[in-house]
XYZ file of C-alpha atoms in Angstrom:
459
model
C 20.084 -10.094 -16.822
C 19.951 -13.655 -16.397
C 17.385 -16.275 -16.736
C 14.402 -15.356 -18.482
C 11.088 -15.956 -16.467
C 7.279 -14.519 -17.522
C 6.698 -12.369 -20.758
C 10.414 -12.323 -21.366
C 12.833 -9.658 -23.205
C 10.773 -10.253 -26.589
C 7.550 -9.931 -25.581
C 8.091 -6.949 -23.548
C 9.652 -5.155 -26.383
C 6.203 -5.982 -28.242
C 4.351 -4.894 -25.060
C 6.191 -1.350 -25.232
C 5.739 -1.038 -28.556
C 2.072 -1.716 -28.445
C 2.196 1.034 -25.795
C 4.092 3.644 -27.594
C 1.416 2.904 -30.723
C -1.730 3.312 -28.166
C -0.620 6.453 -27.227
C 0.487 8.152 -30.424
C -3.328 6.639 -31.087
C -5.042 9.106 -28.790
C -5.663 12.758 -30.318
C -3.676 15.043 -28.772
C -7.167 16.795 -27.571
C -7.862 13.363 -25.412
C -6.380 13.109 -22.070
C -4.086 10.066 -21.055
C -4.874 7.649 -19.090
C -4.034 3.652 -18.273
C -6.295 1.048 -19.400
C -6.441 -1.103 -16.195
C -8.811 -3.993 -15.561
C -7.839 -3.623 -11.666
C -7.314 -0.736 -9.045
C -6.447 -0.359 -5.460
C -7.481 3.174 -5.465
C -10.081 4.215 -3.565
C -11.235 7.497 -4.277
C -13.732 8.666 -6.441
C -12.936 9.042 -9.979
C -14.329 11.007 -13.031
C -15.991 8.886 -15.523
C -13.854 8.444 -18.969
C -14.901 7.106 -22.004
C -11.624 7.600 -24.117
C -9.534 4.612 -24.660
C -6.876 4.233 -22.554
C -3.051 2.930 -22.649
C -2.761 -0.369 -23.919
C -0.852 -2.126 -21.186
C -1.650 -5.623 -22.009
C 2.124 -6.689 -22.598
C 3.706 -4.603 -19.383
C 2.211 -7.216 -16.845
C 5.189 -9.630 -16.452
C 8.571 -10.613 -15.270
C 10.861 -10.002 -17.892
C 14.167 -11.332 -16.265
C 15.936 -12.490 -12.684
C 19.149 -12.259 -12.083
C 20.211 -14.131 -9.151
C 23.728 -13.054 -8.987
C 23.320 -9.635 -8.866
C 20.132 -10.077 -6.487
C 17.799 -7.891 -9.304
C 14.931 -7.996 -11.096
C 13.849 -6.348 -14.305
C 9.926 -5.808 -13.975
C 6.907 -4.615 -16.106
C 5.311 -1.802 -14.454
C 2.091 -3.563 -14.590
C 3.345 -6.753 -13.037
C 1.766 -7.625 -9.662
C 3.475 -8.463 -6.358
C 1.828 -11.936 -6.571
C 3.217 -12.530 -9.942
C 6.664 -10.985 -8.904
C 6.822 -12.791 -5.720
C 6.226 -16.358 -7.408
C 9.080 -15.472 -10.285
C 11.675 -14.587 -7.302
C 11.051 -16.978 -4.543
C 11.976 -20.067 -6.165
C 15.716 -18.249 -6.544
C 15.294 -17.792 -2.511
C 14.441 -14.528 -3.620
C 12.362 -11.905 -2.682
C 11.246 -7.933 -2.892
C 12.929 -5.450 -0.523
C 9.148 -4.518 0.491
C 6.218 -6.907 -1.059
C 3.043 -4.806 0.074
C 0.324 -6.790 1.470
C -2.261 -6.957 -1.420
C -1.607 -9.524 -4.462
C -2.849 -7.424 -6.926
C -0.702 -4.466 -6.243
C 1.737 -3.789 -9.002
C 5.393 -2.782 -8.966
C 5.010 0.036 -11.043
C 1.776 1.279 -9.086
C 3.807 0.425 -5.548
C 6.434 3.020 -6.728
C 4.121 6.029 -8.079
C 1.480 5.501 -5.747
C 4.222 4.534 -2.170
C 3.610 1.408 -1.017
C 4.713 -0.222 2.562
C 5.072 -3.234 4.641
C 6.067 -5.358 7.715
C 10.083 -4.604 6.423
C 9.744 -1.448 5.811
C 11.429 -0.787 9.322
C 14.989 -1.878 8.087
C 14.463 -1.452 3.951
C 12.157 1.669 3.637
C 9.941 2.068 0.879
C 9.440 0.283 -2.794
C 10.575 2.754 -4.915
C 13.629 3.148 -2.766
C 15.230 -0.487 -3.952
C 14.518 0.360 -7.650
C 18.179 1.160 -9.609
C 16.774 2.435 -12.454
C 13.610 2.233 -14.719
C 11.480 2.941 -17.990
C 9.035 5.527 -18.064
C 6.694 6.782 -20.802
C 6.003 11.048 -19.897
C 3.717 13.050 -20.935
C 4.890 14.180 -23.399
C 5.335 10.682 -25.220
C 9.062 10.233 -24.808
C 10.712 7.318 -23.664
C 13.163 7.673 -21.086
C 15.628 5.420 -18.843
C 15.347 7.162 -16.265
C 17.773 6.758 -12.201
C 19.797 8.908 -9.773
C 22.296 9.491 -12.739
C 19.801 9.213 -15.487
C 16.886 12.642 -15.534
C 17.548 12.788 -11.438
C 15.051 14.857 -11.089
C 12.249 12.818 -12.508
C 13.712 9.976 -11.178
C 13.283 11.917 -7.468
C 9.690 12.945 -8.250
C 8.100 9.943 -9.659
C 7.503 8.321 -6.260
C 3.818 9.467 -5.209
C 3.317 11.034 -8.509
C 0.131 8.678 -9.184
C 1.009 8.171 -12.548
C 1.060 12.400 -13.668
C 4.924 12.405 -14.688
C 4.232 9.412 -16.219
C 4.115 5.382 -16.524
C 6.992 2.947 -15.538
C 6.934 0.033 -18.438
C 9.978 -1.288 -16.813
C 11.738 -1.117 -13.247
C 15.191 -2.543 -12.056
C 15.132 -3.583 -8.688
C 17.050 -4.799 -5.830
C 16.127 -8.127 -4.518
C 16.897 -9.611 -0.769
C 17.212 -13.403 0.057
C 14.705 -14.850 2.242
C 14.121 -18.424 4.627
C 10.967 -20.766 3.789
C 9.682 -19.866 6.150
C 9.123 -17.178 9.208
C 8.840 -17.554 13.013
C 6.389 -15.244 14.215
C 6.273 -13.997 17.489
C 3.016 -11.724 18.754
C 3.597 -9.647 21.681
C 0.289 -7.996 23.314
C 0.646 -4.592 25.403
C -1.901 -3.110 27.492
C -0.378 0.598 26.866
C -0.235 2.172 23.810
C 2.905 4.315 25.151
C 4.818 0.636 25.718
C 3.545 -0.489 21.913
C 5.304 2.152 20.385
C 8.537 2.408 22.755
C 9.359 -1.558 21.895
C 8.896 -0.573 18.011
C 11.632 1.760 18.396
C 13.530 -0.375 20.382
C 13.144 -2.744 17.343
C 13.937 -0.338 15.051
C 17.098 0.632 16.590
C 18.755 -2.541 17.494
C 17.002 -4.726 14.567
C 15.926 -7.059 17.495
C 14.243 -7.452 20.249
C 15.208 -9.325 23.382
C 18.172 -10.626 21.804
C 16.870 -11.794 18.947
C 16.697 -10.618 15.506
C 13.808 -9.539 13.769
C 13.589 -9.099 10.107
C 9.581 -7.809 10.026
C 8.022 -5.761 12.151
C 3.886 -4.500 12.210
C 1.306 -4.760 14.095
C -2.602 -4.502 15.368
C -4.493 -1.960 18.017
C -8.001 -3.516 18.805
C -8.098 -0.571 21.723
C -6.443 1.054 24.134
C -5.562 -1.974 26.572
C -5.116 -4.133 23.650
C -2.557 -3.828 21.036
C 0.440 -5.838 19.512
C 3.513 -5.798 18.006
C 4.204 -8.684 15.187
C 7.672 -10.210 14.888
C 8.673 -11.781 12.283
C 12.237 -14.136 11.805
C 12.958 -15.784 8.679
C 14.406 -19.418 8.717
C 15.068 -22.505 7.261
C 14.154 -25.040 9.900
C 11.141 -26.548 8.878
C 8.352 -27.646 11.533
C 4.466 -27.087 11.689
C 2.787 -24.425 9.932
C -0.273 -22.375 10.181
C -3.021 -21.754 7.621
C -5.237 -18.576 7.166
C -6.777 -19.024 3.774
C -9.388 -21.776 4.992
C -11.499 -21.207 7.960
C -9.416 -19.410 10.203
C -8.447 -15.649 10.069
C -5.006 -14.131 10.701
C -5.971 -11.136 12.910
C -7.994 -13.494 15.255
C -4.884 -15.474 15.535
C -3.045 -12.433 16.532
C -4.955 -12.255 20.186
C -4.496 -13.593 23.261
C -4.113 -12.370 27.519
C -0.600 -11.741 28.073
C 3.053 -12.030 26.594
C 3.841 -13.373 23.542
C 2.324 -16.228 21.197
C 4.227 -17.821 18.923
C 3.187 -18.811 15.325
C 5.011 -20.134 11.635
C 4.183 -19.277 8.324
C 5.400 -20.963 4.950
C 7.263 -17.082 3.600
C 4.730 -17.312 0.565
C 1.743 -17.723 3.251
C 3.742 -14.983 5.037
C 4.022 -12.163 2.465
C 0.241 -12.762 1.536
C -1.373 -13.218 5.235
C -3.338 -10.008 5.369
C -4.785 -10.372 1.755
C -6.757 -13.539 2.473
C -8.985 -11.291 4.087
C -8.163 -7.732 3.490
C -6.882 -7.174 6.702
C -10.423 -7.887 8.719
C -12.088 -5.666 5.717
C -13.747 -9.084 4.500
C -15.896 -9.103 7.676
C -17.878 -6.510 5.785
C -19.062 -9.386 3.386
C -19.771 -11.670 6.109
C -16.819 -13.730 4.982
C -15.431 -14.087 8.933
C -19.014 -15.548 9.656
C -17.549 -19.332 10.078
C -20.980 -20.656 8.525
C -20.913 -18.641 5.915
C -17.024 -18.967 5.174
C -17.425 -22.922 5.315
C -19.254 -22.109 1.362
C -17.216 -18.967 0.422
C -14.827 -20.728 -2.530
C -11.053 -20.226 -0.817
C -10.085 -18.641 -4.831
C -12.244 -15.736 -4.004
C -11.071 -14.937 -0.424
C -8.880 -12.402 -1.672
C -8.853 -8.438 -1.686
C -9.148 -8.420 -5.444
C -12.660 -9.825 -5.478
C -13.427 -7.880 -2.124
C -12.589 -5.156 -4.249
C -15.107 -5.868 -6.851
C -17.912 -5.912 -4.161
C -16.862 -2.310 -3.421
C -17.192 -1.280 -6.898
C -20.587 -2.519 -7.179
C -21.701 -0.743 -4.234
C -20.120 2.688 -5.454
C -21.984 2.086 -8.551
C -25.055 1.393 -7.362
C -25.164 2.548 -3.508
C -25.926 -0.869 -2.050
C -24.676 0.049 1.307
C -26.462 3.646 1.382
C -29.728 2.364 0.322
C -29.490 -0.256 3.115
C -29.095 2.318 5.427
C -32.176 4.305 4.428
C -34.153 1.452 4.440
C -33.120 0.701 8.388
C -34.002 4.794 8.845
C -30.457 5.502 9.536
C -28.359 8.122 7.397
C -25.705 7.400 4.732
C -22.274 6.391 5.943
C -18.850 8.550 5.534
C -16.129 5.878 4.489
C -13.054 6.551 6.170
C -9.964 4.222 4.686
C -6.422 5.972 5.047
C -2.779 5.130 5.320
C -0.975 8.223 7.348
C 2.427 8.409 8.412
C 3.440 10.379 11.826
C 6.861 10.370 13.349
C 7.289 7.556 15.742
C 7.664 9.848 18.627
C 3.978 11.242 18.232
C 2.236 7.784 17.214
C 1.271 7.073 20.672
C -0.389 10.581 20.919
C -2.116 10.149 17.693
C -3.569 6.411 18.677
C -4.835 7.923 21.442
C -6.723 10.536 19.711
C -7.813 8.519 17.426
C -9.280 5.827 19.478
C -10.505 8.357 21.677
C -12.603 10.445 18.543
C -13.081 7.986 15.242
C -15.236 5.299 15.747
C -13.153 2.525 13.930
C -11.369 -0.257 15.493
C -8.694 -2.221 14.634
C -5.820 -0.667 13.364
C -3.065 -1.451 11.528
C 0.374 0.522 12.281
C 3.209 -0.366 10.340
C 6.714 1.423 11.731
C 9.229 2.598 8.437
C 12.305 4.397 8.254
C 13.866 5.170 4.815
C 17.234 3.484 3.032
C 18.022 6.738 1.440
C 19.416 9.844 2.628
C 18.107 11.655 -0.397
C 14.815 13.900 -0.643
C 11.790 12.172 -2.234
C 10.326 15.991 -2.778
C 6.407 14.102 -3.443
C 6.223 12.783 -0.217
C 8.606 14.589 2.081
C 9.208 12.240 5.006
C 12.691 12.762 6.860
C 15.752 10.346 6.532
C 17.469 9.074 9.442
C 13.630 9.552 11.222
C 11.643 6.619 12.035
C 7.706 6.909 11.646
C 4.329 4.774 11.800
C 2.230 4.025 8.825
C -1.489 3.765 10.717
C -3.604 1.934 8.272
C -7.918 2.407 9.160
C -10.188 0.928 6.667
C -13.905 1.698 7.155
C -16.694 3.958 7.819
C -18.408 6.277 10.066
C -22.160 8.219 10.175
C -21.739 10.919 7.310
C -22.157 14.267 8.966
C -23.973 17.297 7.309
C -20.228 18.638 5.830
C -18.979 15.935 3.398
C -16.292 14.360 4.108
C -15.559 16.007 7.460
C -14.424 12.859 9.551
C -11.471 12.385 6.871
C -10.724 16.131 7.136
C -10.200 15.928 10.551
C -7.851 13.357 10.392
C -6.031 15.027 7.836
C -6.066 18.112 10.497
C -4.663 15.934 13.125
C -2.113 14.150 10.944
C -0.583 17.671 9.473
C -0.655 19.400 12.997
C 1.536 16.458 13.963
C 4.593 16.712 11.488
C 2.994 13.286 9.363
C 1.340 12.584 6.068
C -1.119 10.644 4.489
C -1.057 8.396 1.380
C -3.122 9.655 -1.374
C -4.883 6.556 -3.068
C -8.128 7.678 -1.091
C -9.994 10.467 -0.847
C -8.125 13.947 0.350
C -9.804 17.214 1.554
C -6.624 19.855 1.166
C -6.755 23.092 -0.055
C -4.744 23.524 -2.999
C -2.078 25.795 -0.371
C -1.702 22.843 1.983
C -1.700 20.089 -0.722
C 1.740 22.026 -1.851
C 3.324 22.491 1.283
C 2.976 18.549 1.786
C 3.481 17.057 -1.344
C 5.936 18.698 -3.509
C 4.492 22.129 -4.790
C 6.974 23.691 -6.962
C 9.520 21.120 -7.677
C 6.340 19.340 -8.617
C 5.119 21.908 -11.372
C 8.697 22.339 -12.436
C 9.046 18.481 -13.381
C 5.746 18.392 -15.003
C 6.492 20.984 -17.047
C 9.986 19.704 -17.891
C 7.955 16.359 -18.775
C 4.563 16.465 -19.158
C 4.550 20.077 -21.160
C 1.323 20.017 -22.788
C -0.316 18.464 -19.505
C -1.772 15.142 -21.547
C -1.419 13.250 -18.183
C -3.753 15.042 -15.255
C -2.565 17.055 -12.359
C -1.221 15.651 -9.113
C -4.080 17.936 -7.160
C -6.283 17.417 -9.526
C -6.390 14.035 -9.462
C -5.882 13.200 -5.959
C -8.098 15.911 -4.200
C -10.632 17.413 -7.178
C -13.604 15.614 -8.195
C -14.301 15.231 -12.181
């Protein structure tokens, strides 16, 4: 590669090894798991007081090489930290999900999507090759030459086939800055029938558009968000003070124009997790006037949530206001673009939550990804909903009748929340037994846990 930037070749070599010593460390009794001071999972886990991976020296850039547009990556580096090593080569990501604290590695196991995702597809689809620790201890180099079927099955894998300590990826060049162009609709039907058009042609009206997502606050109000990358510099906006990017977003009719710096770009939504920060009170301007602007981010949002699942903040406030505890409801699903429309409606017509985030993809490759089975050459719509509903007497039944919906209409869901599938259906939609046959090829003595297990079983 070429120039050096972050923990360098060196110190990731020590990082591995540490690694490699950390697991040969944990009896072979133990299960394996990462040692991670972070998460952007959101689903209940099993308590575990055996020491995990030591992943201390996996959290950098180890190299970027401008000529060939690629980047060699710990798997425990984070978008922000990625992002900062690759922008000042006019660099960037194919896909930089929306939260800082995402990492690489976890954006490839665990899916990951964004406002490009319409022309370059998922993460794990621009990585050439990578590093992975398995199961079974082994340390492989690993790419669609290289153990092809691992390689294949490691997307949505959550970390059960293993743990990427290094990823080559593909990089794309990128403008200072992006044009942004909001266009409201007043029909859910005309929403998604421009994101096609954009999806198709790569533009819209004659002009090109190089991101595309968007926001439904209802039925008669929804919009599609344009971005176009350039260099012509001019006024910018800024959403990490007082104001708040989704707000911006609205207005009567037509289109509203906006600019972003591309760094203030690729980080807009995390400023205030989406609108999840409202939650907090952080959108009340009063309050926000005194909130310090280095913790209006989703990482310390995410704290909050921890301390409430540890100590059931939110649940005792709702006993003490005589109302019943609260069913939280925060997926990413996937349907095929032609059945979005159908599913908005039903969804605004049944779950109480409002706004949404949808999010149109279509993937590079014309190869299976067997974990998460969406078609090539198929465009669909990521709907993102992050909240919470009245718990009913049968746990979790809101979020199982979304997954009902979401199956009966040829989509998905992503899996770093809770899931309600039977062990039957779980197979049919992610992977079944070209699953169990790489596990076994890799993870023989099952140190790391089961895909099923870990995503839908509680422990």
């Amino acid at each position: 590669m070429g120039n050096g930037v972050g923990a360098g070749e060196a110190a990731h070599a020590a990082g591995v090894q540490r690694l490699l010593d950390s697991y040969r460390a944990i009896p072979t009794s133990a299960p394996v798991r990462l040692a991670k001071p972070t998460s952007n999972l959101f689903r209940h886990r099993a308590k575990n007081t055996a020491p995990g991976l030591d992943t201390s020296g996996l959290t950098g850039v180890v190299a970027v090489d401008p000529a060939t547009r690629t980047a060699d990556v710990a798997g425990m580096c984070t978008y922000e930290d990625l992002v900062a090593a690759t922008l000042p080569y006019g660099l960037s990501p194919l896909v930089v999900p929306q939260l800082k604290t995402i990492t690489l590695g976890g954006a490839v196991t665990g899916l990951g999507i964004e406002s490009a995702s319409f022309r370059n597809g998922l993460p794990h689809e621009s990585v050439r090759e990578m590093d992975v620790l398995t199961g079974a201890g082994e340390l492989l180099t690993i790419s669609p030459d290289a153990h092809p079927d691992l390689f294949r099955a490691f997307p949505n894998s959550y970390g059960t086939l293993g743990y990427a300590t290094r990823l080559r990826i593909e990089l794309e060049s990128v403008e200072p800055f992006v044009a942004l162009h909001h266009i409201r609709f007043h029909s859910l039907t005309e929403l998604i029938a421009a994101a096609e058009r954009v999806i198709d042609t790569g533009g819209f009206d004659g002009r090109r558009v190089d991101y595309l997502d968007g926001v439904v606050f209802g039925a008669t109000e929804s919009y599609l968000c344009l971005g176009v990358r350039t260099a012509t510099p001019g006024p910018v906006s800024d959403y990490t003070g007082q104001r708040v990017y989704y707000r911006s977003i609205q207005h009567p009719e037509g289109v509203l124009d906006d600019r972003l710096t591309i760094h203030d770009y690729f980080w807009r939504w995390d400023t205030d997790w989406f609108w999840c920060s409202r939650a907090f009170g952080a959108q009340n301007p009063r309050l926000r006037r005194w909130w310090p602007r280095r913790l209006r981010r989703s990482s310390f949002y995410w704290k909050l949530i921890g301390y409430d699942q540890r100590f059931g903040v939110a649940d005792r406030i709702e006993r003490l206001n005589g109302r019943s505890p609260r069913e939280r409801v925060v997926q990413d699903i996937e349907v095929p673009i032609e059945r979005c429309a159908e599913f908005l409606d039903w969804f605004l017509g049944t779950i109480p939550i409002e706004p949404l985030w949808i999010c149109p993809l279509r993937l590079r490759d014309a190869a299976a990804w067997p974990l998460y089975p969406i078609r090539p050459q198929r465009s669909y719509v990521n709907v993102g909903f992050w909240s919470s509903v009245p718990a009913g007497e049968e746990p979790g039944a809101t979020n199982r009748l979304i997954e009902e919906k979401v199956s009966e209409l040829g989509g998905h869901k992503s899996l770093y929340s809770e899931s309600f599938y039977d062990r039957e259906e779980f197979d049919d939609l992610y992977g079944g037994e070209t699953y169990r046959t790489v596990k076994k090829t890799y993870d023989p003595n099952g140190r790391l846990l089961d895909l099923y297990a870990k995503a839908v079983q509680r422990r």
